[in-house]
């Protein structure tokens, strides 16, 4: 039994939904389908979820929202017409949204309900369409599927008991279409996951039913070994481990929702990334373990937006507790640190720019100066991280040599090297302005 | 005004003391002299300080100590005879030691007094000898010089008020000979520094009098750029910054007592390492700042005896406070950590073997498992660190490339690279068994 999840671009219009239906028909094991809300049909289109959020915002601001609502309804009107389905769903959406606004729920829960309308309605439309093609398919609400979550609007966490309930989906003979992105609390309140959370739903359901495979259909053939906006026609990755995927997605690979891998990872369910527009392509499969490869490097990821806080103090390493005190200051200020490379009398703390705005930075620096009496504290807000990722690289002699040579050839100074702490990656810090030339040189070194 | 400190081998016998006198005579600015206790005269000789410790141990154990004391006295008898000086000092030592044993002081303070006898007596002998050569020299007790310390036997810390008192030495016209290794508490109790503490005395006195130079006379011509037991006839280092010296001494360079640099560093006093047996050689000078060099690498140090504790947990970097909690466990257990290289979901803690015995390791690992619920915890007790050190290397493109290439050429796998956290070093972790081949390859790369 497989779980197939279709992302926003795969369900953006009737034409795409026809492809989805063919994919479901092509494999009798595709028995649980999870869908996103309709995404962009073309470059400057607006996603249905964004339209819905704007409807809610207008409502909360007491502005007229009817035009915006009409845009949402038009998307579904167009889809149902083109698929020759009843357009009852259109009025249903209008009524549901009105009922939500009229309800006594809190504003945050109202917002979650509105946001979830896109996925929920599309799941209904797709099940109708599959039925119209003669397939034995039904829409299933997450509540009826057994997907229960914590009451954290916009950031729900799955409750452990869900997995046992979801397992019962194995008993159903029909194809089940479940809307992604949301679940219900034990009190039957609708709560959404974080944005992009349909991947999370798919992963939870796959873990729950102990699926043989979790297929994640999107609009790329596979995961590329490097950012294709930096390198033209890069190699495709056919297979990846969870760990490799996690390290790559940390530094900018956005194929898969970060949080979404957890349930699949814990249940060891293989995850396959496939293209709705080219479903017979191999795709990229993410597994727990894989055979050793000839080239231990599977991918090169890069991301900007990092800050380095550098602290030096003569004889720092003889001062018991210095590092712990430094990290405590960050924790106090609610700043999650990424890395802490340290020398003898120096330590750097790498944080994400988003995690430390300018005003917080000033307070943190003042506290470090006052509480730790260092010789120097400096902040560099212009750091990019590059990850060279692959299982087995920790035991391959000469890889660090190849990588550092690639940086030198591209005339890029290494602000930081962090190797050996992870078994599956080497991390390099460079000036953000040098990312493209560095990545191209690394690609040439490891993949050409 | 210069402070000249002479180490144990420089004052081991009459012949060496004659060289010391000539050195003092050769430069009228050498006005404050600090001496160690007589060291080894030949390979299997015993240092006077070790003889004194054995005397004290015998006394504390109620064993006869007279023979051991006689060995100490013979060293001074031999020196005074060969320098044609009065041998009154011999009886003086015997009486001082007897008086110490008979006093009401605590055993730890008695031990400190006995240990300090070597330096104190040698300072008296040297001042007599200088006088016999017609020089205007006197012995000065640390108390009279103004060297006051905390009451931490065997690990005294200088009191800040000492510096002002020591500055008054500038008013003296004579050559002052001060014994190294000890000072006095405000209650006039004699307390020693940590072992090798004559370097500390010299550094404190140099800082106190604001010396133009602190000369540290030992038995090597200069600091070598690499361990001469690994590489034959390595290059000598003519000038080093404090930071460079500190990084080199961290990983095995034992030319200079670690703690001893602090007072000189804080007062920006240049420190010169010279050879008593070749005083006109250039030596190695340690300064605050130096001109940029053609070769940014000044030295390669290596040290074994490190342990790596590796902890991994899926999504570790999203868990606020994980690193801090991990370091708190170590702090609780009194373990000073050296470095904490971290990946996305992994962190390694590098500690010195001496800081974490086997039984403590077991407790630490158990606590990490229980309190942090990680996926993996492993310990590697076979780690060596190699430091490639030099000011300006943080901005030199291609250095990391050269270094990693040297490791690859020597067929050494890099367990860890830590670069960029320190501005003056790159740190590499390798298996201890590979140290020699790695260091040779690095030497060939950077110095040939």
PDB file of N, CA and C in Angstrom, chain A residues 169-209:
ATOM      1  N   UNK A 169      -6.840   2.413   8.241  1.00  0.00           N
ATOM      2  CA  UNK A 169      -7.084   2.686   6.815  1.00  0.00           C
ATOM      3  C   UNK A 169      -6.724   1.478   5.959  1.00  0.00           C
ATOM      4  N   UNK A 170      -5.862   0.616   6.513  1.00  0.00           N
ATOM      5  CA  UNK A 170      -5.495  -0.601   5.792  1.00  0.00           C
ATOM      6  C   UNK A 170      -6.698  -1.499   5.494  1.00  0.00           C
ATOM      7  N   UNK A 171      -7.749  -1.366   6.329  1.00  0.00           N
ATOM      8  CA  UNK A 171      -8.914  -2.230   6.161  1.00  0.00           C
ATOM      9  C   UNK A 171      -9.827  -1.777   5.026  1.00  0.00           C
ATOM     10  N   UNK A 172      -9.654  -0.546   4.584  1.00  0.00           N
ATOM     11  CA  UNK A 172     -10.549  -0.009   3.551  1.00  0.00           C
ATOM     12  C   UNK A 172     -10.166  -0.551   2.179  1.00  0.00           C
ATOM     13  N   UNK A 173     -11.174  -0.853   1.418  1.00  0.00           N
ATOM     14  CA  UNK A 173     -10.921  -1.366   0.063  1.00  0.00           C
ATOM     15  C   UNK A 173     -10.837  -0.231  -0.948  1.00  0.00           C
ATOM     16  N   UNK A 174     -11.422   0.947  -0.577  1.00  0.00           N
ATOM     17  CA  UNK A 174     -11.490   2.059  -1.529  1.00  0.00           C
ATOM     18  C   UNK A 174     -10.189   2.862  -1.592  1.00  0.00           C
ATOM     19  N   UNK A 175     -10.116   3.680  -2.635  1.00  0.00           N
ATOM     20  CA  UNK A 175      -9.073   4.704  -2.669  1.00  0.00           C
ATOM     21  C   UNK A 175      -9.568   5.859  -1.809  1.00  0.00           C
ATOM     22  N   UNK A 176      -8.745   6.264  -0.873  1.00  0.00           N
ATOM     23  CA  UNK A 176      -9.132   7.291   0.085  1.00  0.00           C
ATOM     24  C   UNK A 176      -8.421   8.590  -0.275  1.00  0.00           C
ATOM     25  N   UNK A 177      -9.187   9.678  -0.406  1.00  0.00           N
ATOM     26  CA  UNK A 177      -8.567  10.977  -0.683  1.00  0.00           C
ATOM     27  C   UNK A 177      -8.674  11.854   0.563  1.00  0.00           C
ATOM     28  N   UNK A 178      -7.516  12.192   1.121  1.00  0.00           N
ATOM     29  CA  UNK A 178      -7.478  12.951   2.375  1.00  0.00           C
ATOM     30  C   UNK A 178      -6.876  14.330   2.109  1.00  0.00           C
ATOM     31  N   UNK A 179      -7.513  15.403   2.571  1.00  0.00           N
ATOM     32  CA  UNK A 179      -6.892  16.724   2.432  1.00  0.00           C
ATOM     33  C   UNK A 179      -5.677  16.841   3.340  1.00  0.00           C
ATOM     34  N   UNK A 180      -4.617  17.446   2.800  1.00  0.00           N
ATOM     35  CA  UNK A 180      -3.418  17.664   3.609  1.00  0.00           C
ATOM     36  C   UNK A 180      -3.539  18.905   4.466  1.00  0.00           C
ATOM     37  N   UNK A 181      -2.492  19.188   5.247  1.00  0.00           N
ATOM     38  CA  UNK A 181      -2.307  20.486   5.899  1.00  0.00           C
ATOM     39  C   UNK A 181      -2.993  20.648   7.247  1.00  0.00           C
ATOM     40  N   UNK A 182      -3.975  19.801   7.592  1.00  0.00           N
ATOM     41  CA  UNK A 182      -4.648  20.035   8.880  1.00  0.00           C
ATOM     42  C   UNK A 182      -5.134  18.749   9.524  1.00  0.00           C
ATOM     43  N   UNK A 183      -5.405  18.860  10.824  1.00  0.00           N
ATOM     44  CA  UNK A 183      -5.977  17.765  11.590  1.00  0.00           C
ATOM     45  C   UNK A 183      -6.966  18.349  12.586  1.00  0.00           C
ATOM     46  N   UNK A 184      -7.387  17.525  13.525  1.00  0.00           N
ATOM     47  CA  UNK A 184      -8.358  17.986  14.513  1.00  0.00           C
ATOM     48  C   UNK A 184      -7.855  17.707  15.921  1.00  0.00           C
ATOM     49  N   UNK A 185      -8.228  18.592  16.832  1.00  0.00           N
ATOM     50  CA  UNK A 185      -7.919  18.327  18.239  1.00  0.00           C
ATOM     51  C   UNK A 185      -8.930  17.307  18.761  1.00  0.00           C
ATOM     52  N   UNK A 186      -8.690  16.805  19.953  1.00  0.00           N
ATOM     53  CA  UNK A 186      -9.620  15.849  20.559  1.00  0.00           C
ATOM     54  C   UNK A 186     -10.992  16.490  20.757  1.00  0.00           C
ATOM     55  N   UNK A 187     -11.012  17.833  20.825  1.00  0.00           N
ATOM     56  CA  UNK A 187     -12.294  18.542  20.966  1.00  0.00           C
ATOM     57  C   UNK A 187     -12.879  18.879  19.584  1.00  0.00           C
ATOM     58  N   UNK A 188     -12.317  18.268  18.550  1.00  0.00           N
ATOM     59  CA  UNK A 188     -12.810  18.423  17.181  1.00  0.00           C
ATOM     60  C   UNK A 188     -12.648  19.823  16.620  1.00  0.00           C
ATOM     61  N   UNK A 189     -11.637  20.538  17.124  1.00  0.00           N
ATOM     62  CA  UNK A 189     -11.318  21.828  16.501  1.00  0.00           C
ATOM     63  C   UNK A 189     -10.324  21.598  15.370  1.00  0.00           C
ATOM     64  N   UNK A 190     -10.576  22.276  14.225  1.00  0.00           N
ATOM     65  CA  UNK A 190      -9.660  22.145  13.097  1.00  0.00           C
ATOM     66  C   UNK A 190      -8.415  23.003  13.340  1.00  0.00           C
ATOM     67  N   UNK A 191      -7.224  22.427  13.216  1.00  0.00           N
ATOM     68  CA  UNK A 191      -5.958  23.150  13.406  1.00  0.00           C
ATOM     69  C   UNK A 191      -5.005  22.772  12.269  1.00  0.00           C
ATOM     70  N   UNK A 192      -4.300  23.760  11.722  1.00  0.00           N
ATOM     71  CA  UNK A 192      -3.385  23.457  10.609  1.00  0.00           C
ATOM     72  C   UNK A 192      -1.958  23.226  11.094  1.00  0.00           C
ATOM     73  N   UNK A 193      -1.199  22.520  10.235  1.00  0.00           N
ATOM     74  CA  UNK A 193       0.252  22.409  10.438  1.00  0.00           C
ATOM     75  C   UNK A 193       0.889  23.714   9.973  1.00  0.00           C
ATOM     76  N   UNK A 194       2.213  23.778  10.042  1.00  0.00           N
ATOM     77  CA  UNK A 194       2.899  24.946   9.496  1.00  0.00           C
ATOM     78  C   UNK A 194       2.721  24.964   7.979  1.00  0.00           C
ATOM     79  N   UNK A 195       2.996  26.094   7.365  1.00  0.00           N
ATOM     80  CA  UNK A 195       2.798  26.266   5.928  1.00  0.00           C
ATOM     81  C   UNK A 195       3.535  25.178   5.153  1.00  0.00           C
ATOM     82  N   UNK A 196       2.905  24.669   4.113  1.00  0.00           N
ATOM     83  CA  UNK A 196       3.491  23.558   3.357  1.00  0.00           C
ATOM     84  C   UNK A 196       3.206  22.227   4.021  1.00  0.00           C
ATOM     85  N   UNK A 197       2.282  22.246   4.958  1.00  0.00           N
ATOM     86  CA  UNK A 197       2.058  21.093   5.817  1.00  0.00           C
ATOM     87  C   UNK A 197       1.369  19.899   5.193  1.00  0.00           C
ATOM     88  N   UNK A 198       1.017  19.967   3.910  1.00  0.00           N
ATOM     89  CA  UNK A 198       0.454  18.769   3.277  1.00  0.00           C
ATOM     90  C   UNK A 198       1.471  17.640   3.235  1.00  0.00           C
ATOM     91  N   UNK A 199       2.758  18.013   3.091  1.00  0.00           N
ATOM     92  CA  UNK A 199       3.826  17.008   3.176  1.00  0.00           C
ATOM     93  C   UNK A 199       3.797  16.303   4.527  1.00  0.00           C
ATOM     94  N   UNK A 200       3.480  17.073   5.572  1.00  0.00           N
ATOM     95  CA  UNK A 200       3.434  16.499   6.923  1.00  0.00           C
ATOM     96  C   UNK A 200       2.292  15.494   7.002  1.00  0.00           C
ATOM     97  N   UNK A 201       1.124  15.877   6.502  1.00  0.00           N
ATOM     98  CA  UNK A 201      -0.013  14.952   6.507  1.00  0.00           C
ATOM     99  C   UNK A 201       0.365  13.647   5.802  1.00  0.00           C
ATOM    100  N   UNK A 202       0.954  13.766   4.624  1.00  0.00           N
ATOM    101  CA  UNK A 202       1.325  12.572   3.857  1.00  0.00           C
ATOM    102  C   UNK A 202       2.275  11.683   4.646  1.00  0.00           C
ATOM    103  N   UNK A 203       3.231  12.316   5.313  1.00  0.00           N
ATOM    104  CA  UNK A 203       4.236  11.565   6.053  1.00  0.00           C
ATOM    105  C   UNK A 203       3.614  10.870   7.262  1.00  0.00           C
ATOM    106  N   UNK A 204       2.709  11.574   7.955  1.00  0.00           N
ATOM    107  CA  UNK A 204       2.035  10.984   9.125  1.00  0.00           C
ATOM    108  C   UNK A 204       1.171   9.802   8.684  1.00  0.00           C
ATOM    109  N   UNK A 205       0.417   9.997   7.611  1.00  0.00           N
ATOM    110  CA  UNK A 205      -0.462   8.925   7.138  1.00  0.00           C
ATOM    111  C   UNK A 205       0.363   7.717   6.682  1.00  0.00           C
ATOM    112  N   UNK A 206       1.468   7.991   5.977  1.00  0.00           N
ATOM    113  CA  UNK A 206       2.330   6.892   5.513  1.00  0.00           C
ATOM    114  C   UNK A 206       2.882   6.109   6.698  1.00  0.00           C
ATOM    115  N   UNK A 207       3.289   6.835   7.748  1.00  0.00           N
ATOM    116  CA  UNK A 207       3.804   6.161   8.942  1.00  0.00           C
ATOM    117  C   UNK A 207       2.681   5.387   9.620  1.00  0.00           C
ATOM    118  N   UNK A 208       1.482   5.998   9.666  1.00  0.00           N
ATOM    119  CA  UNK A 208       0.351   5.361  10.339  1.00  0.00           C
ATOM    120  C   UNK A 208      -0.045   4.045   9.685  1.00  0.00           C
ATOM    121  N   UNK A 209      -0.154   4.042   8.375  1.00  0.00           N
ATOM    122  CA  UNK A 209      -0.599   2.802   7.717  1.00  0.00           C
ATOM    123  C   UNK A 209       0.568   1.860   7.438  1.00  0.00           C
TER     124      UNK A 209
END
